[in-house]
């Protein structure tokens, strides 16, 4: 009986201690739970900021990579464009060479010196071009200049390395021409007009001339050799009582965009106009 009485106080103390311990742990658990509830949204926010930062820097890196790729593509496109221009220029030159060879074969009695147009007269009335061949290349005063399409003009001024060419469309120019294939060898004089066409004068009223007729040099006057292609009759009109036809000729050579020309070197003009 005495021992049992001794254990009751000890048991009571243990029970009180356990109760206090449980209360302290419950309070600690409550504090932890509250802290978790408070910190959880903050943690989510920080996690979201971190993800957004990573996404932002990732997008920036991707944008940099895309910009570098675009720069490479631009360089490739520029290079392809340059090569394309060079290719078309080479094709154009080969085509010009073929046309020149065709013209030379059609006119084999003449010798030719190839030349390039390097300057144009800016005037809308005076029509001259400058070529890159001169005295030192064998060019002489008054020499005839042609393109692969037909007659262009004659040398007007000379220097050692260049020459100025008076085009047949210049108002100062005068070329004796004939209608090719006409039975009466209808002749006239072609003079330049401000609009880039030619006026064929002094075709007698009884001459048979019509649109599309081919006009070539007649050789009269000794300034141009005979047989060089000048152009086609564009308009032909005649009124009763007139002595001459009114004839407009379109030049065969594209005189507004000349690039490659040929100087006839073995024909010497008898006189200069």
PDB file of C-alpha atoms in Angstrom, residues 13-177:
ATOM      1  CA  UNK A  13       3.976  14.668 -12.499  1.00  0.00           C
ATOM      2  CA  UNK A  14       4.522  12.666 -15.696  1.00  0.00           C
ATOM      3  CA  UNK A  15       0.981  13.372 -16.837  1.00  0.00           C
ATOM      4  CA  UNK A  16       1.391  17.095 -16.198  1.00  0.00           C
ATOM      5  CA  UNK A  17       4.750  17.078 -18.045  1.00  0.00           C
ATOM      6  CA  UNK A  18       3.276  15.256 -21.036  1.00  0.00           C
ATOM      7  CA  UNK A  19       0.387  17.736 -21.172  1.00  0.00           C
ATOM      8  CA  UNK A  20       2.771  20.687 -21.141  1.00  0.00           C
ATOM      9  CA  UNK A  21       4.950  19.065 -23.840  1.00  0.00           C
ATOM     10  CA  UNK A  22       1.962  18.439 -26.085  1.00  0.00           C
ATOM     11  CA  UNK A  23       0.747  21.998 -25.632  1.00  0.00           C
ATOM     12  CA  UNK A  24       4.196  23.373 -26.517  1.00  0.00           C
ATOM     13  CA  UNK A  25       4.426  21.157 -29.609  1.00  0.00           C
ATOM     14  CA  UNK A  26       0.893  22.146 -30.648  1.00  0.00           C
ATOM     15  CA  UNK A  27       1.856  25.798 -30.344  1.00  0.00           C
ATOM     16  CA  UNK A  28       5.049  25.141 -32.324  1.00  0.00           C
ATOM     17  CA  UNK A  29       3.057  23.335 -34.976  1.00  0.00           C
ATOM     18  CA  UNK A  30       0.615  26.233 -35.099  1.00  0.00           C
ATOM     19  CA  UNK A  31       3.491  28.711 -35.541  1.00  0.00           C
ATOM     20  CA  UNK A  32       5.011  26.563 -38.260  1.00  0.00           C
ATOM     21  CA  UNK A  33       1.691  26.223 -40.034  1.00  0.00           C
ATOM     22  CA  UNK A  34       1.107  29.965 -39.840  1.00  0.00           C
ATOM     23  CA  UNK A  35       4.606  30.647 -41.137  1.00  0.00           C
ATOM     24  CA  UNK A  36       4.085  28.241 -43.994  1.00  0.00           C
ATOM     25  CA  UNK A  37       0.775  29.898 -44.853  1.00  0.00           C
ATOM     26  CA  UNK A  38       2.444  33.315 -44.844  1.00  0.00           C
ATOM     27  CA  UNK A  39       5.595  32.359 -46.711  1.00  0.00           C
ATOM     28  CA  UNK A  40       4.021  30.074 -49.295  1.00  0.00           C
ATOM     29  CA  UNK A  41       2.585  32.921 -51.494  1.00  0.00           C
ATOM     30  CA  UNK A  42       5.870  34.796 -51.187  1.00  0.00           C
ATOM     31  CA  UNK A  43       7.745  31.695 -52.244  1.00  0.00           C
ATOM     32  CA  UNK A  44       5.416  31.273 -55.217  1.00  0.00           C
ATOM     33  CA  UNK A  45       5.906  34.944 -56.151  1.00  0.00           C
ATOM     34  CA  UNK A  46       9.684  34.646 -55.915  1.00  0.00           C
ATOM     35  CA  UNK A  47       9.555  31.434 -57.923  1.00  0.00           C
ATOM     36  CA  UNK A  48       7.443  33.202 -60.570  1.00  0.00           C
ATOM     37  CA  UNK A  49       9.886  36.133 -60.688  1.00  0.00           C
ATOM     38  CA  UNK A  50      12.761  33.727 -61.066  1.00  0.00           C
ATOM     39  CA  UNK A  51      10.984  31.889 -63.891  1.00  0.00           C
ATOM     40  CA  UNK A  52      10.097  35.180 -65.594  1.00  0.00           C
ATOM     41  CA  UNK A  53      13.713  36.340 -65.284  1.00  0.00           C
ATOM     42  CA  UNK A  54      14.936  33.114 -66.783  1.00  0.00           C
ATOM     43  CA  UNK A  55      12.341  33.431 -69.543  1.00  0.00           C
ATOM     44  CA  UNK A  56      13.297  37.059 -70.203  1.00  0.00           C
ATOM     45  CA  UNK A  57      16.996  36.312 -70.447  1.00  0.00           C
ATOM     46  CA  UNK A  58      16.200  33.249 -72.541  1.00  0.00           C
ATOM     47  CA  UNK A  59      14.101  35.369 -74.928  1.00  0.00           C
ATOM     48  CA  UNK A  60      16.909  37.951 -75.089  1.00  0.00           C
ATOM     49  CA  UNK A  61      19.412  35.254 -76.012  1.00  0.00           C
ATOM     50  CA  UNK A  62      17.012  33.880 -78.628  1.00  0.00           C
ATOM     51  CA  UNK A  63      16.527  37.388 -80.063  1.00  0.00           C
ATOM     52  CA  UNK A  64      20.300  37.840 -80.278  1.00  0.00           C
ATOM     53  CA  UNK A  65      20.647  34.529 -82.087  1.00  0.00           C
ATOM     54  CA  UNK A  66      17.821  35.432 -84.486  1.00  0.00           C
ATOM     55  CA  UNK A  67      19.430  38.826 -85.200  1.00  0.00           C
ATOM     56  CA  UNK A  68      22.745  37.141 -85.993  1.00  0.00           C
ATOM     57  CA  UNK A  69      20.968  34.706 -88.303  1.00  0.00           C
ATOM     58  CA  UNK A  70      19.180  37.605 -90.027  1.00  0.00           C
ATOM     59  CA  UNK A  71      22.479  39.420 -90.539  1.00  0.00           C
ATOM     60  CA  UNK A  72      23.966  36.293 -92.099  1.00  0.00           C
ATOM     61  CA  UNK A  73      20.932  35.956 -94.389  1.00  0.00           C
ATOM     62  CA  UNK A  74      21.212  39.631 -95.413  1.00  0.00           C
ATOM     63  CA  UNK A  75      24.869  39.162 -96.281  1.00  0.00           C
ATOM     64  CA  UNK A  76      23.994  36.071 -98.314  1.00  0.00           C
ATOM     65  CA  UNK A  77      21.210  37.954-100.145  1.00  0.00           C
ATOM     66  CA  UNK A  78      23.531  40.900-100.879  1.00  0.00           C
ATOM     67  CA  UNK A  79      26.174  38.522-102.211  1.00  0.00           C
ATOM     68  CA  UNK A  80      23.629  36.743-104.417  1.00  0.00           C
ATOM     69  CA  UNK A  81      22.381  40.081-105.753  1.00  0.00           C
ATOM     70  CA  UNK A  82      25.931  41.161-106.587  1.00  0.00           C
ATOM     71  CA  UNK A  83      26.622  37.865-108.337  1.00  0.00           C
ATOM     72  CA  UNK A  84      23.314  38.184-110.205  1.00  0.00           C
ATOM     73  CA  UNK A  85      24.235  41.674-111.446  1.00  0.00           C
ATOM     74  CA  UNK A  86      27.661  40.455-112.554  1.00  0.00           C
ATOM     75  CA  UNK A  87      26.066  37.481-114.314  1.00  0.00           C
ATOM     76  CA  UNK A  88      23.565  39.648-116.195  1.00  0.00           C
ATOM     77  CA  UNK A  89      26.344  42.088-117.120  1.00  0.00           C
ATOM     78  CA  UNK A  90      28.405  39.190-118.496  1.00  0.00           C
ATOM     79  CA  UNK A  91      25.398  37.879-120.443  1.00  0.00           C
ATOM     80  CA  UNK A  92      24.714  41.362-121.834  1.00  0.00           C
ATOM     81  CA  UNK A  93      28.333  41.739-122.921  1.00  0.00           C
ATOM     82  CA  UNK A  94      28.316  38.345-124.601  1.00  0.00           C
ATOM     83  CA  UNK A  95      25.094  39.263-126.371  1.00  0.00           C
ATOM     84  CA  UNK A  96      26.641  42.552-127.504  1.00  0.00           C
ATOM     85  CA  UNK A  97      29.705  40.701-128.782  1.00  0.00           C
ATOM     86  CA  UNK A  98      27.494  38.299-130.749  1.00  0.00           C
ATOM     87  CA  UNK A  99      25.543  41.215-132.218  1.00  0.00           C
ATOM     88  CA  UNK A 100      28.740  43.045-133.138  1.00  0.00           C
ATOM     89  CA  UNK A 101      30.098  39.918-134.815  1.00  0.00           C
ATOM     90  CA  UNK A 102      26.833  39.637-136.731  1.00  0.00           C
ATOM     91  CA  UNK A 103      27.090  43.252-137.855  1.00  0.00           C
ATOM     92  CA  UNK A 104      30.726  42.806-138.883  1.00  0.00           C
ATOM     93  CA  UNK A 105      29.886  39.679-140.884  1.00  0.00           C
ATOM     94  CA  UNK A 106      27.102  41.575-142.623  1.00  0.00           C
ATOM     95  CA  UNK A 107      29.559  44.407-143.402  1.00  0.00           C
ATOM     96  CA  UNK A 108      32.853  42.553-143.954  1.00  0.00           C
ATOM     97  CA  UNK A 109      34.576  45.235-146.006  1.00  0.00           C
ATOM     98  CA  UNK A 110      35.192  47.435-142.972  1.00  0.00           C
ATOM     99  CA  UNK A 111      37.621  47.174-140.065  1.00  0.00           C
ATOM    100  CA  UNK A 112      36.271  47.951-136.605  1.00  0.00           C
ATOM    101  CA  UNK A 113      37.661  49.237-133.311  1.00  0.00           C
ATOM    102  CA  UNK A 114      35.491  48.475-130.291  1.00  0.00           C
ATOM    103  CA  UNK A 115      34.790  51.368-127.916  1.00  0.00           C
ATOM    104  CA  UNK A 116      32.741  52.093-124.812  1.00  0.00           C
ATOM    105  CA  UNK A 117      30.595  55.157-124.143  1.00  0.00           C
ATOM    106  CA  UNK A 118      31.987  56.953-121.083  1.00  0.00           C
ATOM    107  CA  UNK A 119      30.024  60.227-121.137  1.00  0.00           C
ATOM    108  CA  UNK A 120      26.903  61.870-122.545  1.00  0.00           C
ATOM    109  CA  UNK A 121      26.259  65.490-123.385  1.00  0.00           C
ATOM    110  CA  UNK A 122      23.663  66.650-120.823  1.00  0.00           C
ATOM    111  CA  UNK A 123      21.980  68.985-123.310  1.00  0.00           C
ATOM    112  CA  UNK A 124      18.578  67.929-124.632  1.00  0.00           C
ATOM    113  CA  UNK A 125      19.306  69.507-128.034  1.00  0.00           C
ATOM    114  CA  UNK A 126      22.990  68.777-128.668  1.00  0.00           C
ATOM    115  CA  UNK A 127      23.402  65.014-128.989  1.00  0.00           C
ATOM    116  CA  UNK A 128      26.952  63.773-128.508  1.00  0.00           C
ATOM    117  CA  UNK A 129      28.685  60.991-126.606  1.00  0.00           C
ATOM    118  CA  UNK A 130      32.279  60.461-125.547  1.00  0.00           C
ATOM    119  CA  UNK A 131      34.001  57.135-126.209  1.00  0.00           C
ATOM    120  CA  UNK A 132      37.099  55.690-124.538  1.00  0.00           C
ATOM    121  CA  UNK A 133      39.212  55.523-127.701  1.00  0.00           C
ATOM    122  CA  UNK A 134      41.245  58.363-129.221  1.00  0.00           C
ATOM    123  CA  UNK A 135      44.212  59.252-131.409  1.00  0.00           C
ATOM    124  CA  UNK A 136      46.567  56.817-129.700  1.00  0.00           C
ATOM    125  CA  UNK A 137      44.102  54.016-130.451  1.00  0.00           C
ATOM    126  CA  UNK A 138      43.927  54.825-134.152  1.00  0.00           C
ATOM    127  CA  UNK A 139      40.805  56.995-134.189  1.00  0.00           C
ATOM    128  CA  UNK A 140      40.832  59.811-136.722  1.00  0.00           C
ATOM    129  CA  UNK A 141      38.707  62.925-137.311  1.00  0.00           C
ATOM    130  CA  UNK A 142      35.360  62.298-138.988  1.00  0.00           C
ATOM    131  CA  UNK A 143      35.562  58.509-138.632  1.00  0.00           C
ATOM    132  CA  UNK A 144      32.225  56.708-138.803  1.00  0.00           C
ATOM    133  CA  UNK A 145      30.816  55.202-135.608  1.00  0.00           C
ATOM    134  CA  UNK A 146      28.284  52.362-135.587  1.00  0.00           C
ATOM    135  CA  UNK A 147      26.632  50.002-133.126  1.00  0.00           C
ATOM    136  CA  UNK A 148      25.567  46.410-133.653  1.00  0.00           C
ATOM    137  CA  UNK A 149      22.202  47.799-134.810  1.00  0.00           C
ATOM    138  CA  UNK A 150      23.263  50.429-137.308  1.00  0.00           C
ATOM    139  CA  UNK A 151      24.718  53.881-137.910  1.00  0.00           C
ATOM    140  CA  UNK A 152      25.377  56.022-134.827  1.00  0.00           C
ATOM    141  CA  UNK A 153      27.337  59.057-136.009  1.00  0.00           C
ATOM    142  CA  UNK A 154      30.814  60.364-136.696  1.00  0.00           C
ATOM    143  CA  UNK A 155      33.822  61.556-134.698  1.00  0.00           C
ATOM    144  CA  UNK A 156      33.529  65.275-133.991  1.00  0.00           C
ATOM    145  CA  UNK A 157      36.419  65.957-131.586  1.00  0.00           C
ATOM    146  CA  UNK A 158      39.570  64.035-130.719  1.00  0.00           C
ATOM    147  CA  UNK A 159      42.028  63.654-127.882  1.00  0.00           C
ATOM    148  CA  UNK A 160      44.740  61.085-127.212  1.00  0.00           C
ATOM    149  CA  UNK A 161      42.500  58.745-125.230  1.00  0.00           C
ATOM    150  CA  UNK A 162      38.957  59.801-126.047  1.00  0.00           C
ATOM    151  CA  UNK A 163      36.762  61.058-128.857  1.00  0.00           C
ATOM    152  CA  UNK A 164      33.468  62.932-129.014  1.00  0.00           C
ATOM    153  CA  UNK A 165      30.897  61.472-131.390  1.00  0.00           C
ATOM    154  CA  UNK A 166      28.175  63.543-133.057  1.00  0.00           C
ATOM    155  CA  UNK A 167      25.025  61.396-133.185  1.00  0.00           C
ATOM    156  CA  UNK A 168      22.889  61.300-136.319  1.00  0.00           C
ATOM    157  CA  UNK A 169      19.957  62.601-134.235  1.00  0.00           C
ATOM    158  CA  UNK A 170      21.784  65.869-133.498  1.00  0.00           C
ATOM    159  CA  UNK A 171      20.225  68.792-135.442  1.00  0.00           C
ATOM    160  CA  UNK A 172      23.702  69.581-136.827  1.00  0.00           C
ATOM    161  CA  UNK A 173      23.996  66.113-138.340  1.00  0.00           C
ATOM    162  CA  UNK A 174      23.253  65.405-142.004  1.00  0.00           C
ATOM    163  CA  UNK A 175      23.354  61.961-143.625  1.00  0.00           C
ATOM    164  CA  UNK A 176      22.666  61.089-147.247  1.00  0.00           C
ATOM    165  CA  UNK A 177      20.317  58.117-147.366  1.00  0.00           C
TER     166      UNK A 177
END
